[in-house]
PDB file of C-alpha atoms in Angstrom:
ATOM      1  CA  MET A   1       0.250  -0.004   0.681  1.00 55.00           C
ATOM      2  CA  ASP A   2       2.915   2.405   1.058  1.00 62.00           C
ATOM      3  CA  GLU A   3       4.221   1.298  -2.599  1.00 64.00           C
ATOM      4  CA  GLN A   4       0.937   2.154  -4.139  1.00 59.00           C
ATOM      5  CA  MET A   5       0.940   5.521  -2.101  1.00 58.00           C
ATOM      6  CA  LEU A   6       4.278   7.040  -2.844  1.00 57.00           C
ATOM      7  CA  LEU A   7       3.866   6.373  -7.272  1.00 57.00           C
ATOM      8  CA  LEU A   8       1.143   8.032  -6.501  1.00 56.00           C
ATOM      9  CA  ARG A   9       1.770  11.211  -5.229  1.00 62.00           C
ATOM     10  CA  GLU A  10       4.950  11.366  -8.206  1.00 65.00           C
ATOM     11  CA  GLY A  11       1.820  10.454 -10.855  1.00 58.00           C
ATOM     12  CA  LYS A  12       2.921   6.961 -12.140  1.00 58.00           C
ATOM     13  CA  VAL A  13      -0.286   4.794 -11.326  1.00 51.00           C
ATOM     14  CA  ARG A  14      -3.866   5.873 -12.263  1.00 54.00           C
ATOM     15  CA  ARG A  15      -6.236   5.657 -11.062  1.00 55.00           C
ATOM     16  CA  ARG A  16      -9.651   3.116 -12.300  1.00 57.00           C
ATOM     17  CA  ARG A  17     -12.434   5.269 -13.527  1.00 58.00           C
ATOM     18  CA  LYS A  18     -15.812   3.465 -12.179  1.00 56.00           C
ATOM     19  CA  ARG A  19     -18.514   1.826 -13.845  1.00 56.00           C
ATOM     20  CA  LYS A  20     -21.966   3.880 -14.614  1.00 57.00           C
ATOM     21  CA  GLY A  21     -25.606   1.599 -14.157  1.00 53.00           C
ATOM     22  CA  LYS A  22     -25.959  -1.095 -12.911  1.00 53.00           C
ATOM     23  CA  GLY A  23     -25.264  -3.147 -16.005  1.00 50.00           C
ATOM     24  CA  GLU A  24     -23.027  -3.535 -19.123  1.00 49.00           C
ATOM     25  CA  GLY A  25     -25.676  -4.022 -21.426  1.00 48.00           C
ATOM     26  CA  GLU A  26     -28.019  -0.663 -19.631  1.00 50.00           C
ATOM     27  CA  SER A  27     -24.602   1.628 -19.577  1.00 45.00           C
ATOM     28  CA  LYS A  28     -24.770   1.987 -23.201  1.00 57.00           C
ATOM     29  CA  LYS A  29     -27.040   4.113 -25.324  1.00 64.00           C
ATOM     30  CA  ARG A  30     -29.417   3.039 -27.006  1.00 78.00           C
ATOM     31  CA  ARG A  31     -29.311   4.956 -31.750  1.00 86.00           C
ATOM     32  CA  LEU A  32     -32.524   5.368 -32.264  1.00 88.00           C
ATOM     33  CA  SER A  33     -33.527   3.983 -35.931  1.00 90.00           C
ATOM     34  CA  ASP A  34     -34.243   6.312 -39.415  1.00 91.00           C
ATOM     35  CA  GLU A  35     -37.847   4.826 -39.065  1.00 91.00           C
ATOM     36  CA  GLN A  36     -38.449   6.362 -35.482  1.00 91.00           C
ATOM     37  CA  VAL A  37     -36.674   9.325 -35.815  1.00 92.00           C
ATOM     38  CA  LYS A  38     -38.758  10.254 -39.014  1.00 93.00           C
ATOM     39  CA  PHE A  39     -41.138   9.842 -36.340  1.00 91.00           C
ATOM     40  CA  LEU A  40     -39.766  11.744 -34.319  1.00 92.00           C
ATOM     41  CA  GLU A  41     -39.563  14.462 -36.818  1.00 92.00           C
ATOM     42  CA  MET A  42     -42.273  13.302 -37.727  1.00 91.00           C
ATOM     43  CA  ASN A  43     -44.346  14.472 -34.142  1.00 90.00           C
ATOM     44  CA  PHE A  44     -41.693  17.632 -33.871  1.00 90.00           C
ATOM     45  CA  GLY A  45     -43.194  20.363 -36.416  1.00 89.00           C
ATOM     46  CA  ARG A  46     -46.313  18.976 -34.998  1.00 88.00           C
ATOM     47  CA  GLU A  47     -45.381  20.409 -31.648  1.00 88.00           C
ATOM     48  CA  ARG A  48     -42.632  21.125 -30.479  1.00 87.00           C
ATOM     49  CA  LYS A  49     -43.575  20.250 -26.819  1.00 87.00           C
ATOM     50  CA  LEU A  50     -44.989  17.116 -26.134  1.00 86.00           C
ATOM     51  CA  GLU A  51     -48.008  17.296 -22.941  1.00 88.00           C
ATOM     52  CA  SER A  52     -46.893  13.292 -20.607  1.00 87.00           C
ATOM     53  CA  GLU A  53     -49.110  11.507 -22.060  1.00 90.00           C
ATOM     54  CA  ARG A  54     -48.230  12.357 -25.455  1.00 90.00           C
ATOM     55  CA  LYS A  55     -44.936  11.613 -24.721  1.00 91.00           C
ATOM     56  CA  VAL A  56     -45.265   7.882 -22.961  1.00 93.00           C
ATOM     57  CA  HIS A  57     -48.149   7.552 -25.948  1.00 92.00           C
ATOM     58  CA  LEU A  58     -45.780   8.534 -28.707  1.00 91.00           C
ATOM     59  CA  ALA A  59     -42.730   5.666 -26.374  1.00 92.00           C
ATOM     60  CA  SER A  60     -45.388   3.188 -27.339  1.00 92.00           C
ATOM     61  CA  GLU A  61     -45.515   3.473 -29.896  1.00 91.00           C
ATOM     62  CA  LEU A  62     -41.615   3.370 -31.260  1.00 92.00           C
ATOM     63  CA  GLY A  63     -41.020   0.979 -28.011  1.00 91.00           C
ATOM     64  CA  LEU A  64     -38.842   3.391 -26.388  1.00 92.00           C
ATOM     65  CA  ASP A  65     -38.860   4.327 -22.786  1.00 92.00           C
ATOM     66  CA  PRO A  66     -40.643   8.654 -22.785  1.00 92.00           C
ATOM     67  CA  LYS A  67     -37.195   9.161 -20.728  1.00 93.00           C
ATOM     68  CA  GLN A  68     -35.730   9.282 -24.061  1.00 93.00           C
ATOM     69  CA  VAL A  69     -38.251  10.293 -25.746  1.00 92.00           C
ATOM     70  CA  ALA A  70     -38.529  13.110 -23.291  1.00 92.00           C
ATOM     71  CA  VAL A  71     -34.351  13.879 -24.471  1.00 93.00           C
ATOM     72  CA  TRP A  72     -35.132  13.551 -27.849  1.00 93.00           C
ATOM     73  CA  PHE A  73     -37.513  16.564 -27.818  1.00 91.00           C
ATOM     74  CA  GLN A  74     -35.332  17.931 -26.085  1.00 94.00           C
ATOM     75  CA  ASN A  75     -32.143  17.869 -27.988  1.00 94.00           C
ATOM     76  CA  ARG A  76     -34.945  18.767 -30.921  1.00 94.00           C
ATOM     77  CA  ARG A  77     -35.984  21.952 -29.476  1.00 95.00           C
ATOM     78  CA  ALA A  78     -32.417  23.813 -28.348  1.00 95.00           C
ATOM     79  CA  ARG A  79     -30.622  22.446 -31.961  1.00 95.00           C
ATOM     80  CA  TRP A  80     -33.564  23.989 -33.975  1.00 95.00           C
ATOM     81  CA  LYS A  81     -34.165  27.163 -31.286  1.00 96.00           C
ATOM     82  CA  THR A  82     -30.057  27.127 -32.328  1.00 97.00           C
ATOM     83  CA  LYS A  83     -31.299  27.063 -36.490  1.00 96.00           C
ATOM     84  CA  GLN A  84     -33.904  29.865 -35.957  1.00 96.00           C
ATOM     85  CA  LEU A  85     -31.339  32.073 -34.240  1.00 97.00           C
ATOM     86  CA  GLU A  86     -28.984  31.766 -36.704  1.00 98.00           C
ATOM     87  CA  GLU A  87     -30.696  32.183 -39.926  1.00 97.00           C
ATOM     88  CA  GLU A  88     -31.587  34.903 -37.411  1.00 97.00           C
ATOM     89  CA  TYR A  89     -28.489  36.534 -36.887  1.00 97.00           C
ATOM     90  CA  SER A  90     -27.562  36.032 -41.369  1.00 97.00           C
ATOM     91  CA  LYS A  91     -30.224  38.218 -41.795  1.00 97.00           C
ATOM     92  CA  LEU A  92     -29.529  41.050 -38.660  1.00 97.00           C
ATOM     93  CA  LYS A  93     -25.917  40.239 -39.981  1.00 97.00           C
ATOM     94  CA  ALA A  94     -26.544  41.036 -44.042  1.00 96.00           C
ATOM     95  CA  GLU A  95     -29.659  43.982 -42.805  1.00 97.00           C
ATOM     96  CA  LYS A  96     -26.347  46.033 -41.326  1.00 96.00           C
ATOM     97  CA  GLU A  97     -23.969  44.803 -44.286  1.00 96.00           C
ATOM     98  CA  ALA A  98     -26.645  46.798 -46.702  1.00 96.00           C
ATOM     99  CA  VAL A  99     -27.175  49.818 -43.866  1.00 96.00           C
ATOM    100  CA  VAL A 100     -23.092  50.398 -43.554  1.00 96.00           C
ATOM    101  CA  LEU A 101     -22.821  49.881 -47.473  1.00 96.00           C
ATOM    102  CA  ASP A 102     -26.067  52.807 -47.794  1.00 96.00           C
ATOM    103  CA  LYS A 103     -23.524  54.987 -44.714  1.00 96.00           C
ATOM    104  CA  CYS A 104     -20.590  54.077 -47.097  1.00 95.00           C
ATOM    105  CA  HIS A 105     -22.226  55.640 -50.433  1.00 96.00           C
ATOM    106  CA  LEU A 106     -23.954  58.808 -48.016  1.00 96.00           C
ATOM    107  CA  GLN A 107     -20.383  59.499 -46.857  1.00 96.00           C
ATOM    108  CA  ALA A 108     -19.028  59.301 -50.493  1.00 96.00           C
ATOM    109  CA  GLN A 109     -21.899  62.352 -51.600  1.00 97.00           C
ATOM    110  CA  ILE A 110     -21.370  64.375 -48.053  1.00 97.00           C
ATOM    111  CA  LEU A 111     -17.875  65.129 -49.874  1.00 96.00           C
ATOM    112  CA  LYS A 112     -18.793  65.008 -52.991  1.00 97.00           C
ATOM    113  CA  LEU A 113     -20.804  68.160 -51.502  1.00 97.00           C
ATOM    114  CA  GLU A 114     -19.431  69.557 -49.190  1.00 97.00           C
ATOM    115  CA  GLN A 115     -16.307  70.347 -52.081  1.00 97.00           C
ATOM    116  CA  GLN A 116     -18.600  71.344 -54.056  1.00 97.00           C
ATOM    117  CA  LEU A 117     -19.857  74.390 -51.842  1.00 97.00           C
ATOM    118  CA  SER A 118     -16.389  75.436 -50.768  1.00 96.00           C
ATOM    119  CA  GLU A 119     -15.646  75.310 -54.832  1.00 96.00           C
ATOM    120  CA  ALA A 120     -18.827  77.527 -55.087  1.00 96.00           C
ATOM    121  CA  GLU A 121     -17.493  79.311 -52.165  1.00 96.00           C
ATOM    122  CA  LYS A 122     -14.395  80.420 -53.572  1.00 96.00           C
ATOM    123  CA  GLU A 123     -16.292  80.919 -56.929  1.00 95.00           C
ATOM    124  CA  ILE A 124     -17.962  83.758 -54.830  1.00 94.00           C
ATOM    125  CA  ARG A 125     -16.131  84.931 -53.338  1.00 94.00           C
ATOM    126  CA  ARG A 126     -13.212  85.601 -56.617  1.00 93.00           C
ATOM    127  CA  LEU A 127     -16.656  87.290 -58.118  1.00 93.00           C
ATOM    128  CA  SER A 128     -17.516  89.232 -55.879  1.00 91.00           C
ATOM    129  CA  ARG A 129     -13.789  90.311 -55.281  1.00 91.00           C
ATOM    130  CA  GLN A 130     -13.810  90.942 -59.170  1.00 89.00           C
ATOM    131  CA  SER A 131     -17.105  92.450 -59.131  1.00 84.00           C
ATOM    132  CA  ASP A 132     -15.842  95.458 -55.793  1.00 79.00           C
ATOM    133  CA  GLY A 133     -13.098  96.553 -57.121  1.00 69.00           C
ATOM    134  CA  ASP A 134     -15.153  97.583 -60.992  1.00 61.00           C
ATOM    135  CA  GLY A 135     -18.196  98.823 -59.423  1.00 53.00           C
ATOM    136  CA  SER A 136     -19.661  98.327 -62.198  1.00 52.00           C
ATOM    137  CA  PRO A 137     -21.213  94.709 -62.262  1.00 49.00           C
ATOM    138  CA  SER A 138     -22.087  93.471 -65.657  1.00 50.00           C
ATOM    139  CA  SER A 139     -18.435  94.373 -67.231  1.00 47.00           C
ATOM    140  CA  SER A 140     -16.627  92.201 -64.894  1.00 45.00           C
ATOM    141  CA  PHE A 141     -18.545  89.845 -65.897  1.00 48.00           C
ATOM    142  CA  SER A 142     -17.667  91.028 -69.602  1.00 47.00           C
ATOM    143  CA  MET A 143     -13.978  90.504 -69.090  1.00 45.00           C
ATOM    144  CA  THR A 144     -14.179  86.725 -67.232  1.00 46.00           C
ATOM    145  CA  THR A 145     -13.738  83.970 -69.114  1.00 49.00           C
ATOM    146  CA  HIS A 146     -15.893  81.210 -68.411  1.00 50.00           C
ATOM    147  CA  HIS A 147     -14.602  78.659 -65.692  1.00 50.00           C
ATOM    148  CA  PRO A 148     -16.580  75.640 -64.316  1.00 51.00           C
ATOM    149  CA  LEU A 149     -16.425  75.826 -60.275  1.00 50.00           C
ATOM    150  CA  MET A 150     -16.222  71.434 -60.453  1.00 49.00           C
ATOM    151  CA  GLY A 151     -13.180  71.789 -62.528  1.00 50.00           C
ATOM    152  CA  ASP A 152     -12.235  70.713 -66.316  1.00 50.00           C
ATOM    153  CA  ASP A 153     -12.299  66.309 -65.627  1.00 50.00           C
ATOM    154  CA  LEU A 154     -16.163  67.028 -63.640  1.00 48.00           C
ATOM    155  CA  HIS A 155     -17.971  66.030 -68.038  1.00 49.00           C
ATOM    156  CA  THR A 156     -21.271  64.789 -67.543  1.00 50.00           C
ATOM    157  CA  VAL A 157     -25.452  65.767 -67.280  1.00 48.00           C
ATOM    158  CA  GLU A 158     -25.453  63.533 -63.865  1.00 52.00           C
ATOM    159  CA  GLN A 159     -22.228  65.204 -61.971  1.00 52.00           C
ATOM    160  CA  ASN A 160     -23.352  68.353 -63.976  1.00 49.00           C
ATOM    161  CA  GLU A 161     -26.813  68.918 -62.612  1.00 52.00           C
ATOM    162  CA  ALA A 162     -26.579  70.292 -58.891  1.00 52.00           C
ATOM    163  CA  LEU A 163     -24.307  73.186 -61.795  1.00 53.00           C
ATOM    164  CA  LEU A 164     -26.701  76.508 -62.078  1.00 53.00           C
ATOM    165  CA  TYR A 165     -25.572  78.500 -64.993  1.00 54.00           C
ATOM    166  CA  VAL A 166     -25.945  82.093 -65.141  1.00 55.00           C
ATOM    167  CA  HIS A 167     -24.715  83.543 -68.721  1.00 54.00           C
ATOM    168  CA  GLU A 168     -22.256  86.000 -68.846  1.00 56.00           C
ATOM    169  CA  ASN A 169     -23.795  88.830 -68.535  1.00 54.00           C
ATOM    170  CA  ASN A 170     -26.269  88.041 -65.801  1.00 56.00           C
ATOM    171  CA  TYR A 171     -25.258  89.420 -62.324  1.00 54.00           C
ATOM    172  CA  ILE A 172     -27.331  87.867 -59.185  1.00 55.00           C
ATOM    173  CA  HIS A 173     -26.047  89.017 -55.508  1.00 56.00           C
ATOM    174  CA  THR A 174     -24.711  86.196 -53.775  1.00 56.00           C
ATOM    175  CA  MET A 175     -27.379  86.352 -51.363  1.00 56.00           C
ATOM    176  CA  GLU A 176     -29.953  85.887 -54.512  1.00 61.00           C
ATOM    177  CA  TRP A 177     -27.315  83.274 -55.745  1.00 55.00           C
ATOM    178  CA  LEU A 178     -27.413  81.786 -51.597  1.00 56.00           C
ATOM    179  CA  ASN A 179     -31.521  82.216 -51.549  1.00 58.00           C
ATOM    180  CA  SER A 180     -31.610  80.219 -54.670  1.00 60.00           C
ATOM    181  CA  TYR A 181     -29.711  77.054 -54.055  1.00 58.00           C
ATOM    182  CA  GLY A 182     -31.812  77.448 -50.515  1.00 58.00           C
ATOM    183  CA  PHE A 183     -29.069  78.113 -47.972  1.00 54.00           C
TER     184      PHE A 183
END
């Protein structure tokens, strides 16, 4: 006995596991047949939770223990709930990705509009300085050449829809121009 204790302390001796169950046949799990599983699945489709009498009735029809039927239904409900959560997660994830993409598009649009606004404000200041220096607004406009607000590289109709065309000889007060854009 002292020798076993010494070996046990040194970690060289294994302990034996105790057997669970009353006999060798009962400790082994009994696997359900395909027909039993199909029958249980069909009943699960009709009702997710069993009443006691229904459980006993199903168990007797299948030749199973009522506890085994109850455990099968419990496990199946857990799998069903997990599947529902996974589907909901996938749906929410797709919605989130769509919202994030939408947000990115809106942020890009905001940057583009801020750039257009900045360019328009620069052009307004430039035109205002020119008109202040000459005293005659129409003459200052007639002497200047047309400079696009957005730059030379933007020529599509879609990109220039937000621009206001003003004839060279037309004078619009800065406040009137801003009011026409809703500022």
